[in-house]
Amino acid sequence: MQLQQVLYTQGFGTRRVCAGLVEQGHVAIGGRTCDDPGEDVRPDGLVLTVQGRDWPVHERAYVMLHKPAGHECSAKPSAWPSVYTLLPAPLRQRPVRGGQDGVQCVGRLDQDTTGLLLLSDDGAFLHRMASPRKHVPKVYEVVTRHPVDEAALQRLRDGVVLEDDPKPVRAAACEATGSHALRLTLTEGKYHQVKRMVAAVGNRVEALHRSRIGGLSLPADLAPGQWRWLGPSELDLLKPAA
Ligand code: URA
C-alpha cells in the first residue's frame, strides 16, 4: 500500500495532507525519514513515526479510555467537554466506510461517571458490544448516600421496575463492598440504569465507576484521561461467553 494511503487510513488527514506530511519530512519508518508519498509499504505491524510520535498502524481501532468525571460521551456535548477531546486527532478523524468518521464510544457513561470506556471504528464490534442480547456483563462500583442493606441488594438481584418499562431489570450480581458502597453487574445498558435501579430501592448514587466490561478490567496503571490500544488478548476478554 502507498505510504500516503496508509497515513490516510490512520486518520492523518486528506490524501493531499498525508502526501504533504511525507514530502515535508514529517514521516519516518524505523528511524529513516521517508520522502516519497508513493513508497510501497506493508501496513501489517508497521509503526510510523509522524511528527516525532510513534503510531502503530491498526486496520481497525479498538481502544480503552479511563473516562474522567466531567466529560460527556457525545461528539456534540451540551455542557461538558467531550471524551473525544481526550483522544489524538487521528483516532477522531480516521475514515470509516459507510459510517461516521473516527472511533465511536461503545455505549455511554454519564458525565459524572468514571472508568472503563471502549471506543472503536468497527461497526460490527460496536453493535455486538452494545447489544443487550449478547449479555456482555458490565461491572459498576457504586458509592451510595445511605447505608447499603441486604434487603436492598436482594431486591436489585430479584429485579426492580423502572418508570419507562414494566419489565423488571435485575442485577446479574450485586454485593456490598462497604457500608455505603456496592458492586453491581449489569448485562443491559438502559439510560441511567445504575442510578435509577439504586433509586428504586430507596438509595442514591453519590459516585459511579465502571471497573470491568466482560473479562476486561480497567488497568490500574491507566490514569483518568488516558487511553491505549486494545491488544488481541484483551479483545478476546470481551467476547461473550458461549
Ligand atoms: N448507569 C448509570 O446510571 N450511569 C452510567 O453512567 C452508567 C450506568
mmCIF file of C-alpha atoms and ligand atoms in Angstrom:
data_model
loop_
_atom_site.group_PDB
_atom_site.id
_atom_site.type_symbol
_atom_site.label_atom_id
_atom_site.label_comp_id
_atom_site.label_asym_id
_atom_site.label_seq_id
_atom_site.Cartn_x
_atom_site.Cartn_y
_atom_site.Cartn_z
ATOM 1 C CA MET A 1 0.000 0.000 0.000
ATOM 2 C CA GLN A 2 1.245 3.519 -0.724
ATOM 3 C CA LEU A 3 2.592 5.324 2.344
ATOM 4 C CA GLN A 4 0.240 8.268 1.835
ATOM 5 C CA GLN A 5 -2.717 5.855 1.689
ATOM 6 C CA VAL A 6 -1.655 4.201 4.972
ATOM 7 C CA LEU A 7 -1.459 7.632 6.613
ATOM 8 C CA TYR A 8 -4.899 8.444 5.223
ATOM 9 C CA THR A 9 -6.460 5.246 6.624
ATOM 10 C CA GLN A 10 -4.976 6.048 10.050
ATOM 11 C CA GLY A 11 -6.655 9.465 10.177
ATOM 12 C CA PHE A 12 -3.780 11.830 9.459
ATOM 13 C CA GLY A 13 -5.903 13.938 7.092
ATOM 14 C CA THR A 14 -6.898 14.040 3.457
ATOM 15 C CA ARG A 15 -4.726 12.220 0.936
ATOM 16 C CA ARG A 16 -3.249 15.575 -0.061
ATOM 17 C CA VAL A 17 -2.409 16.437 3.568
ATOM 18 C CA CYS A 18 -0.864 12.969 4.036
ATOM 19 C CA ALA A 19 1.277 13.376 0.909
ATOM 20 C CA GLY A 20 2.374 16.770 2.246
ATOM 21 C CA LEU A 21 3.375 15.274 5.607
ATOM 22 C CA VAL A 22 5.724 12.879 3.794
ATOM 23 C CA GLU A 23 7.093 15.475 1.365
ATOM 24 C CA GLN A 24 7.865 17.836 4.241
ATOM 25 C CA GLY A 25 9.868 15.150 6.052
ATOM 26 C CA HIS A 26 7.412 14.590 8.911
ATOM 27 C CA VAL A 27 7.123 10.821 8.468
ATOM 28 C CA ALA A 28 9.727 8.197 9.348
ATOM 29 C CA ILE A 29 9.789 4.410 9.452
ATOM 30 C CA GLY A 30 12.318 2.683 11.703
ATOM 31 C CA GLY A 31 14.304 5.918 12.105
ATOM 32 C CA ARG A 32 14.510 6.558 8.327
ATOM 33 C CA THR A 33 12.767 9.722 7.151
ATOM 34 C CA CYS A 34 10.581 8.967 4.141
ATOM 35 C CA ASP A 35 10.337 11.392 1.238
ATOM 36 C CA ASP A 36 8.154 9.536 -1.255
ATOM 37 C CA PRO A 37 4.396 9.539 -0.511
ATOM 38 C CA GLY A 38 4.013 6.736 -3.059
ATOM 39 C CA GLU A 39 6.513 4.428 -1.328
ATOM 40 C CA ASP A 40 5.155 0.909 -1.146
ATOM 41 C CA VAL A 41 4.849 -0.257 2.482
ATOM 42 C CA ARG A 42 3.290 -3.260 4.212
ATOM 43 C CA PRO A 43 0.770 -1.970 6.783
ATOM 44 C CA ASP A 44 0.848 -5.186 8.909
ATOM 45 C CA GLY A 45 2.770 -4.468 12.104
ATOM 46 C CA LEU A 46 4.081 -1.178 10.687
ATOM 47 C CA VAL A 47 4.988 1.569 13.150
ATOM 48 C CA LEU A 48 5.076 5.023 11.593
ATOM 49 C CA THR A 49 6.695 7.999 13.255
ATOM 50 C CA VAL A 50 4.631 11.055 12.405
ATOM 51 C CA GLN A 51 5.878 14.443 13.548
ATOM 52 C CA GLY A 52 8.083 12.684 16.078
ATOM 53 C CA ARG A 53 5.340 10.462 17.551
ATOM 54 C CA ASP A 54 5.155 6.717 17.022
ATOM 55 C CA TRP A 55 1.917 5.487 15.515
ATOM 56 C CA PRO A 56 1.362 1.708 15.279
ATOM 57 C CA VAL A 57 -0.782 1.056 12.216
ATOM 58 C CA HIS A 58 -4.107 -0.640 13.011
ATOM 59 C CA GLU A 59 -6.560 -1.641 10.305
ATOM 60 C CA ARG A 60 -9.368 -1.225 12.848
ATOM 61 C CA ALA A 61 -9.120 0.823 16.031
ATOM 62 C CA TYR A 62 -10.085 -0.694 19.387
ATOM 63 C CA VAL A 63 -9.120 1.444 22.350
ATOM 64 C CA MET A 64 -9.905 1.802 26.013
ATOM 65 C CA LEU A 65 -10.144 5.103 27.821
ATOM 66 C CA HIS A 66 -10.174 5.774 31.551
ATOM 67 C CA LYS A 67 -13.053 8.216 31.451
ATOM 68 C CA PRO A 68 -12.629 11.015 33.965
ATOM 69 C CA ALA A 69 -15.598 12.804 35.529
ATOM 70 C CA GLY A 70 -16.779 15.977 33.835
ATOM 71 C CA HIS A 71 -16.791 14.638 30.267
ATOM 72 C CA GLU A 72 -19.696 13.719 28.003
ATOM 73 C CA CYS A 73 -19.715 10.657 25.742
ATOM 74 C CA SER A 74 -21.001 12.719 22.838
ATOM 75 C CA ALA A 75 -19.279 14.295 19.868
ATOM 76 C CA LYS A 76 -21.582 17.293 20.331
ATOM 77 C CA PRO A 77 -21.602 17.765 24.105
ATOM 78 C CA SER A 78 -24.124 20.098 25.699
ATOM 79 C CA ALA A 79 -22.375 21.243 28.889
ATOM 80 C CA TRP A 80 -19.079 19.400 29.435
ATOM 81 C CA PRO A 81 -16.090 18.663 27.219
ATOM 82 C CA SER A 82 -16.396 15.596 25.031
ATOM 83 C CA VAL A 83 -14.458 12.411 25.829
ATOM 84 C CA TYR A 84 -13.273 12.588 22.209
ATOM 85 C CA THR A 85 -11.101 15.590 23.135
ATOM 86 C CA LEU A 86 -9.019 13.125 25.214
ATOM 87 C CA LEU A 87 -8.041 11.183 22.086
ATOM 88 C CA PRO A 88 -5.425 12.130 19.485
ATOM 89 C CA ALA A 89 -6.740 13.667 16.252
ATOM 90 C CA PRO A 90 -6.039 10.602 14.053
ATOM 91 C CA LEU A 91 -8.390 8.460 16.181
ATOM 92 C CA ARG A 92 -11.087 11.111 15.835
ATOM 93 C CA GLN A 93 -10.559 11.535 12.112
ATOM 94 C CA ARG A 94 -9.838 8.088 10.727
ATOM 95 C CA PRO A 95 -12.092 7.474 7.734
ATOM 96 C CA VAL A 96 -14.848 4.906 8.205
ATOM 97 C CA ARG A 97 -16.508 3.348 5.196
ATOM 98 C CA GLY A 98 -20.278 3.756 5.351
ATOM 99 C CA GLY A 99 -20.217 5.365 8.797
ATOM 100 C CA GLN A 100 -19.345 8.436 10.788
ATOM 101 C CA ASP A 101 -15.598 9.100 10.726
ATOM 102 C CA GLY A 102 -13.450 8.349 13.747
ATOM 103 C CA VAL A 103 -13.891 5.987 16.674
ATOM 104 C CA GLN A 104 -17.235 5.886 18.492
ATOM 105 C CA CYS A 105 -17.994 5.093 22.139
ATOM 106 C CA VAL A 106 -19.343 1.649 22.997
ATOM 107 C CA GLY A 107 -22.458 2.807 24.828
ATOM 108 C CA ARG A 108 -22.353 5.884 27.013
ATOM 109 C CA LEU A 109 -21.350 6.774 30.520
ATOM 110 C CA ASP A 110 -22.878 9.770 32.264
ATOM 111 C CA GLN A 111 -20.878 12.961 32.556
ATOM 112 C CA ASP A 112 -20.109 12.256 36.222
ATOM 113 C CA THR A 113 -19.365 8.518 35.798
ATOM 114 C CA THR A 114 -15.713 7.451 35.673
ATOM 115 C CA GLY A 115 -13.984 4.303 34.494
ATOM 116 C CA LEU A 116 -13.646 1.921 31.589
ATOM 117 C CA LEU A 117 -14.931 3.188 28.247
ATOM 118 C CA LEU A 118 -14.299 1.375 24.966
ATOM 119 C CA LEU A 119 -14.156 3.083 21.597
ATOM 120 C CA SER A 120 -13.842 1.645 18.108
ATOM 121 C CA ASP A 121 -14.366 2.315 14.413
ATOM 122 C CA ASP A 122 -15.541 -1.258 13.797
ATOM 123 C CA GLY A 123 -19.301 -1.088 13.285
ATOM 124 C CA ALA A 124 -19.841 -4.825 13.918
ATOM 125 C CA PHE A 125 -17.895 -4.618 17.198
ATOM 126 C CA LEU A 126 -19.840 -1.528 18.324
ATOM 127 C CA HIS A 127 -23.101 -3.298 17.562
ATOM 128 C CA ARG A 128 -22.098 -6.545 19.273
ATOM 129 C CA MET A 129 -20.873 -4.819 22.428
ATOM 130 C CA ALA A 130 -23.980 -2.649 22.720
ATOM 131 C CA SER A 131 -26.486 -5.423 22.044
ATOM 132 C CA PRO A 132 -28.405 -6.482 25.178
ATOM 133 C CA ARG A 133 -28.829 -9.915 23.563
ATOM 134 C CA LYS A 134 -25.077 -10.547 23.764
ATOM 135 C CA HIS A 135 -25.138 -10.134 27.543
ATOM 136 C CA VAL A 136 -21.631 -8.718 27.931
ATOM 137 C CA PRO A 137 -21.551 -8.022 31.688
ATOM 138 C CA LYS A 138 -20.520 -4.579 32.894
ATOM 139 C CA VAL A 139 -19.370 -4.098 36.474
ATOM 140 C CA TYR A 140 -20.020 -0.843 38.337
ATOM 141 C CA GLU A 141 -18.610 0.309 41.657
ATOM 142 C CA VAL A 142 -21.216 2.462 43.382
ATOM 143 C CA VAL A 143 -20.893 4.811 46.350
ATOM 144 C CA THR A 144 -24.285 5.417 47.939
ATOM 145 C CA ARG A 145 -25.683 8.222 50.061
ATOM 146 C CA HIS A 146 -27.420 5.930 52.555
ATOM 147 C CA PRO A 147 -26.140 2.680 54.082
ATOM 148 C CA VAL A 148 -26.429 -0.448 51.948
ATOM 149 C CA ASP A 149 -28.502 -3.292 53.397
ATOM 150 C CA GLU A 150 -29.010 -6.894 52.343
ATOM 151 C CA ALA A 151 -32.731 -6.409 51.627
ATOM 152 C CA ALA A 152 -31.932 -3.731 49.030
ATOM 153 C CA LEU A 153 -29.212 -5.903 47.478
ATOM 154 C CA GLN A 154 -31.688 -8.786 47.181
ATOM 155 C CA ARG A 155 -34.256 -6.508 45.517
ATOM 156 C CA LEU A 156 -31.628 -5.440 42.995
ATOM 157 C CA ARG A 157 -30.874 -9.115 42.259
ATOM 158 C CA ASP A 158 -34.587 -10.011 42.044
ATOM 159 C CA GLY A 159 -35.382 -7.084 39.750
ATOM 160 C CA VAL A 160 -36.830 -3.603 40.100
ATOM 161 C CA VAL A 161 -39.291 -1.807 37.831
ATOM 162 C CA LEU A 162 -38.126 1.470 36.285
ATOM 163 C CA GLU A 163 -40.648 4.077 35.225
ATOM 164 C CA ASP A 164 -40.244 3.630 31.448
ATOM 165 C CA ASP A 165 -40.764 -0.141 31.252
ATOM 166 C CA PRO A 166 -42.995 -2.518 33.225
ATOM 167 C CA LYS A 167 -40.462 -5.348 32.737
ATOM 168 C CA PRO A 168 -38.219 -5.564 35.809
ATOM 169 C CA VAL A 169 -34.490 -5.054 35.365
ATOM 170 C CA ARG A 170 -32.222 -7.134 37.539
ATOM 171 C CA ALA A 171 -28.590 -7.060 38.503
ATOM 172 C CA ALA A 172 -26.724 -10.144 37.289
ATOM 173 C CA ALA A 173 -24.738 -9.815 40.534
ATOM 174 C CA CYS A 174 -24.787 -7.414 43.431
ATOM 175 C CA GLU A 175 -22.744 -7.288 46.622
ATOM 176 C CA ALA A 176 -21.905 -4.768 49.317
ATOM 177 C CA THR A 177 -18.301 -3.572 49.209
ATOM 178 C CA GLY A 178 -18.581 -1.185 52.157
ATOM 179 C CA SER A 179 -21.184 0.367 54.449
ATOM 180 C CA HIS A 180 -22.054 2.880 51.670
ATOM 181 C CA ALA A 181 -20.724 1.014 48.650
ATOM 182 C CA LEU A 182 -21.806 -1.787 46.364
ATOM 183 C CA ARG A 183 -20.680 -3.590 43.229
ATOM 184 C CA LEU A 184 -23.355 -4.137 40.612
ATOM 185 C CA THR A 185 -23.097 -6.242 37.454
ATOM 186 C CA LEU A 186 -25.475 -5.447 34.604
ATOM 187 C CA THR A 187 -25.939 -7.136 31.249
ATOM 188 C CA GLU A 188 -28.088 -4.374 29.754
ATOM 189 C CA GLY A 189 -27.407 -0.693 29.300
ATOM 190 C CA LYS A 190 -30.550 1.339 29.802
ATOM 191 C CA TYR A 191 -30.368 5.105 30.259
ATOM 192 C CA HIS A 192 -29.027 5.960 33.754
ATOM 193 C CA GLN A 193 -29.672 2.331 34.674
ATOM 194 C CA VAL A 194 -27.494 2.076 37.778
ATOM 195 C CA LYS A 195 -28.697 5.390 39.191
ATOM 196 C CA ARG A 196 -32.325 4.509 38.550
ATOM 197 C CA MET A 197 -32.026 0.983 39.985
ATOM 198 C CA VAL A 198 -30.350 2.280 43.140
ATOM 199 C CA ALA A 199 -33.020 4.985 43.443
ATOM 200 C CA ALA A 200 -35.720 2.319 43.031
ATOM 201 C CA VAL A 201 -34.523 0.657 46.263
ATOM 202 C CA GLY A 202 -34.599 3.936 48.184
ATOM 203 C CA ASN A 203 -30.933 4.895 47.979
ATOM 204 C CA ARG A 204 -28.969 7.379 45.861
ATOM 205 C CA VAL A 205 -25.776 7.114 43.800
ATOM 206 C CA GLU A 206 -23.107 9.534 45.026
ATOM 207 C CA ALA A 207 -20.320 8.230 42.777
ATOM 208 C CA LEU A 208 -20.239 5.720 39.934
ATOM 209 C CA HIS A 209 -17.257 3.990 38.371
ATOM 210 C CA ARG A 210 -17.195 1.232 35.731
ATOM 211 C CA SER A 211 -14.431 -1.194 36.596
ATOM 212 C CA ARG A 212 -14.954 -4.015 34.096
ATOM 213 C CA ILE A 213 -16.570 -4.970 30.783
ATOM 214 C CA GLY A 214 -16.749 -8.714 30.069
ATOM 215 C CA GLY A 215 -13.440 -10.108 31.301
ATOM 216 C CA LEU A 216 -11.582 -6.834 30.753
ATOM 217 C CA SER A 217 -10.809 -4.770 33.860
ATOM 218 C CA LEU A 218 -9.691 -1.169 33.817
ATOM 219 C CA PRO A 219 -5.906 -1.437 34.255
ATOM 220 C CA ALA A 220 -4.592 0.122 37.474
ATOM 221 C CA ASP A 221 -1.862 1.927 35.514
ATOM 222 C CA LEU A 222 -4.267 3.711 33.166
ATOM 223 C CA ALA A 223 -4.798 7.107 34.809
ATOM 224 C CA PRO A 224 -8.035 9.106 34.388
ATOM 225 C CA GLY A 225 -7.998 10.744 30.953
ATOM 226 C CA GLN A 226 -5.509 8.252 29.483
ATOM 227 C CA TRP A 227 -6.233 5.870 26.610
ATOM 228 C CA ARG A 228 -4.499 2.921 24.998
ATOM 229 C CA TRP A 229 -4.889 0.394 22.204
ATOM 230 C CA LEU A 230 -6.523 -2.943 22.992
ATOM 231 C CA GLY A 231 -4.440 -5.965 22.046
ATOM 232 C CA PRO A 232 -5.826 -9.275 20.678
ATOM 233 C CA SER A 233 -5.806 -10.940 24.115
ATOM 234 C CA GLU A 234 -7.783 -8.027 25.591
ATOM 235 C CA LEU A 235 -10.289 -8.219 22.719
ATOM 236 C CA ASP A 236 -10.727 -11.913 23.483
ATOM 237 C CA LEU A 237 -11.742 -10.968 27.035
ATOM 238 C CA LEU A 238 -14.668 -9.001 25.583
ATOM 239 C CA LYS A 239 -16.188 -11.936 23.720
ATOM 240 C CA PRO A 240 -19.474 -13.073 25.237
ATOM 241 C CA ALA A 241 -19.417 -16.442 26.978
ATOM 242 C CA ALA A 242 -20.511 -19.158 24.513
HETATM 243 N N1 URA B 1 -25.719 3.632 34.788
HETATM 244 C C1 URA B 1 -25.845 4.941 35.108
HETATM 245 O O1 URA B 1 -26.770 5.331 35.795
HETATM 246 N N2 URA B 1 -24.925 5.799 34.626
HETATM 247 C C2 URA B 1 -23.843 5.419 33.892
HETATM 248 O O2 URA B 1 -23.020 6.262 33.511
HETATM 249 C C3 URA B 1 -23.729 4.051 33.570
HETATM 250 C C4 URA B 1 -24.670 3.181 34.035
#
